[in-house]
């Protein structure tokens, strides 16, 4: 994918060369501020003055006699271990070389370097950036881990940002093959009408309307020795979501190139797992379709077969994600996994509930939920648990099939009813579902507008604790 989505190497391994003198950078949390003031030069005190409160992401550039940056002050906020200010920093620093020379002892250098690397991301496939990115040397950082995680997140963001004319089902298959090749993993791809013969009727029904060359696919990557605990990652791969015949209005369709965000996320999380050689048997399942309109498109009122054998009435062709995930989750349960995680840009209702920055997750397993929350906290990668409230199950009932894909309006909680639908197909053991937005709607320093990796750094921290 590297070649196709553009060069995404980032300055995550910067090491100053002999003779170079990088600009020193001091990271301060609020409680260290007064101690710092006592030692600071009058110039620094003057510049940082009353304005510098070490608020999270606050940056002061102290000039030297030549007017060039001589020292950088970075605020970390109230909690010394919180590294996300480094992400903002990446969006605020001018080009040049910098070196982290002061930090609270609670701040992990690796976390700081990773946050900085994530903040440097730009999508450059169609237009290159003119200025060189700033480079930050962080003594003590685990460079290999920073590179692995930053590159995986950049892969996810590149895939999400790439429009559907350059990233259809065939190109996503190409990206999956490249990833599998990189780690010596196995890959099987079932495409087009073969999906019917191999038992993926819902994936076929959703994807069959796409143009020739853009046929639906079921992608399955397998890595790691048999006999290890099975970890299955399932990602929604809707390369573009027109809504099908129940067509989306233009505002709602505008961002639907990102509807393969779940697929991009599980490829990236899989890359982290394989790079770290976690002792698991990993399967990455990506049902890949284009929810298109043609004479062959599925219709409202159609009743679909699923891999599990449950019949589903299509009340709305725009609720396509849960249909393809149904077959993929059934496939997951056939693998008898220790743990199944699915990620999907599944509902607009998730964004209404929690906004674009905070993905909800759903599980009935309290231990798993606690582990997910601990990983999210450790990685500064927030998620929020919502319940699988069984009182809303009747909203999925219909007269003529086992269930329907458009829940009754009385239940209202659309992210939850979608999760309840998935639960009908999910493995009986540990399972969690993430309804991600995968997108920054508005640019902020360190958070360029466009594709965003959500929840996977936290999940990787959770998986390391569970398996390593
Ligand atoms: N891909 C969309 C969900 C979506 C929309 C995610 C906007 C992020 C931003 C999904 O396929 C969809 O259209 N869901 C419908 C379901 C409804 C028809 C039951 C929705 O959320 O409106
Ligand atoms: Mn849809
Ligand atoms: Zn969709």
XYZ file of C-alpha atoms in Angstrom, residues 46-253:
208
model
C 9.015 37.434 30.602
C 7.927 35.557 27.505
C 6.254 32.717 29.241
C 5.028 35.271 31.713
C 1.619 35.041 33.191
C 0.291 33.549 29.956
C 2.085 30.223 30.264
C 0.028 28.057 32.582
C 1.238 24.691 31.241
C -2.222 24.107 29.909
C -2.399 20.934 27.763
C -0.866 21.625 24.364
C 0.154 25.175 25.215
C 3.364 26.061 23.335
C 5.747 28.988 23.882
C 8.620 29.509 21.456
C 11.428 31.422 23.196
C 13.633 33.191 20.623
C 17.407 33.522 20.912
C 19.391 36.715 20.176
C 19.201 35.890 16.435
C 15.420 35.744 16.616
C 15.348 32.002 15.887
C 13.743 29.535 18.307
C 16.159 28.909 21.191
C 13.895 26.949 23.505
C 10.384 25.528 23.421
C 8.037 25.251 26.377
C 5.207 22.744 26.172
C 2.317 22.536 28.631
C 1.101 19.066 29.567
C -1.852 20.056 31.728
C -2.698 18.655 35.140
C -1.625 15.069 34.682
C 2.127 14.479 34.231
C 1.694 11.122 32.435
C -0.613 12.502 29.726
C 1.305 12.639 26.429
C -1.355 13.961 24.066
C 0.026 17.526 24.275
C 2.849 16.240 22.075
C 0.313 15.641 19.357
C -0.753 19.273 19.440
C 2.922 20.252 19.553
C 3.538 18.524 16.220
C 0.951 20.786 14.643
C 2.437 23.941 16.167
C 6.231 23.642 15.823
C 8.015 25.354 12.927
C 10.313 23.216 10.738
C 13.580 22.371 12.486
C 15.166 19.911 14.879
C 14.126 19.705 18.496
C 15.163 17.603 21.471
C 13.101 16.794 24.556
C 15.358 17.896 27.427
C 13.001 18.242 30.338
C 9.886 16.311 31.277
C 8.018 15.127 34.372
C 9.263 11.699 35.504
C 5.743 10.281 35.059
C 5.777 10.952 31.314
C 6.774 7.933 29.207
C 9.190 8.999 26.451
C 7.663 6.425 24.099
C 4.178 7.894 24.616
C 5.495 11.389 23.923
C 7.293 10.334 20.741
C 4.238 8.418 19.499
C 1.872 11.314 20.139
C 4.252 13.607 18.244
C 4.448 11.184 15.316
C 0.627 10.896 15.158
C 0.370 14.686 15.112
C 2.716 14.940 12.112
C 0.456 12.863 9.852
C -0.598 14.411 6.548
C -2.429 12.810 3.649
C -0.169 13.533 0.696
C -1.314 11.224 -2.073
C -2.720 14.041 -4.186
C -0.845 17.090 -2.883
C 2.500 17.135 -1.159
C 3.293 19.323 1.799
C 5.632 22.173 0.989
C 7.484 22.556 4.282
C 9.578 19.896 5.935
C 7.992 18.559 9.126
C 9.642 19.422 12.453
C 11.727 16.626 13.935
C 11.739 15.746 17.616
C 14.367 13.607 19.283
C 12.994 11.960 22.424
C 15.775 10.352 24.497
C 14.702 7.008 25.918
C 11.817 6.363 23.497
C 11.285 2.857 22.124
C 11.760 3.824 18.495
C 10.676 0.446 17.090
C 7.349 0.590 18.917
C 6.754 4.213 17.989
C 7.399 3.458 14.319
C 5.193 0.377 14.334
C 2.214 2.126 15.907
C 2.595 5.403 14.015
C 2.907 3.627 10.672
C -0.090 1.421 11.402
C -2.205 4.471 12.274
C -0.935 6.261 9.152
C -1.945 3.237 7.066
C -5.457 3.382 8.529
C -5.696 7.126 7.907
C -4.325 6.852 4.340
C -6.880 4.165 3.515
C -9.742 6.191 4.998
C -8.677 9.368 3.196
C -8.283 7.675 -0.175
C -11.470 8.220 -2.167
C -13.505 5.354 -3.558
C -12.407 5.990 -7.163
C -8.884 5.017 -6.116
C -9.813 2.566 -3.349
C -12.514 0.123 -4.348
C -12.901 -3.496 -3.234
C -10.010 -4.629 -5.470
C -7.635 -2.018 -4.058
C -8.549 -2.881 -0.471
C -7.838 -6.509 -1.335
C -4.467 -5.292 -2.652
C -3.743 -3.509 0.623
C -4.698 -6.640 2.584
C -2.454 -8.799 0.384
C 0.427 -6.403 0.860
C -0.034 -6.459 4.638
C -0.213 -10.263 4.694
C 2.903 -10.475 2.524
C 4.810 -8.112 4.797
C 4.261 -10.393 7.811
C 4.224 -13.781 6.095
C 0.540 -14.242 6.931
C -1.904 -16.372 4.933
C -4.681 -14.677 2.992
C -7.804 -16.041 1.350
C -10.146 -13.895 -0.718
C -13.582 -15.092 -1.817
C -14.977 -12.781 -4.510
C -18.131 -12.248 -6.551
C -20.552 -15.141 -7.071
C -18.175 -17.505 -5.281
C -19.473 -15.848 -2.102
C -22.763 -17.685 -2.644
C -21.101 -21.069 -3.038
C -18.863 -20.484 -0.011
C -21.658 -19.369 2.300
C -21.505 -15.566 2.467
C -24.977 -14.708 1.134
C -25.395 -11.386 2.939
C -21.990 -10.075 1.804
C -22.975 -11.020 -1.744
C -26.428 -9.420 -1.523
C -25.071 -6.100 -0.289
C -22.146 -5.958 -2.726
C -23.519 -7.466 -5.937
C -24.783 -4.178 -7.407
C -21.262 -2.777 -7.789
C -19.741 -2.347 -11.249
C -17.599 -5.077 -12.867
C -14.178 -5.153 -11.229
C -15.680 -3.864 -7.993
C -17.325 -7.132 -6.929
C -17.852 -7.911 -3.233
C -15.225 -9.872 -1.375
C -14.634 -11.706 1.864
C -11.018 -11.202 2.924
C -9.501 -13.460 5.573
C -5.949 -13.051 6.828
C -4.480 -15.701 9.144
C -1.257 -15.382 11.123
C 0.431 -17.132 14.052
C 0.725 -20.719 15.158
C -2.373 -22.847 15.556
C -2.991 -23.726 19.198
C -2.376 -20.215 20.461
C -5.398 -18.263 21.741
C -7.497 -17.136 18.809
C -7.898 -13.408 18.276
C -10.368 -12.412 15.552
C -10.582 -8.845 14.261
C -13.591 -7.998 12.092
C -13.831 -4.727 10.149
C -16.637 -3.201 8.082
C -15.309 -2.693 4.566
C -17.928 -0.621 2.746
C -15.768 1.132 0.183
C -18.537 3.622 -0.517
C -22.009 3.823 0.984
C -24.555 5.449 -1.322
C -27.263 4.045 0.937
C -28.305 1.681 -1.860
C -31.849 2.156 -3.217
C -32.890 3.970 -0.021
C -30.325 6.491 -1.219
C -28.625 8.811 1.233
C -29.220 12.545 0.795
C -26.155 14.380 -0.532
C -24.922 15.729 2.818
C -25.087 12.254 4.328
C -23.311 10.662 1.361
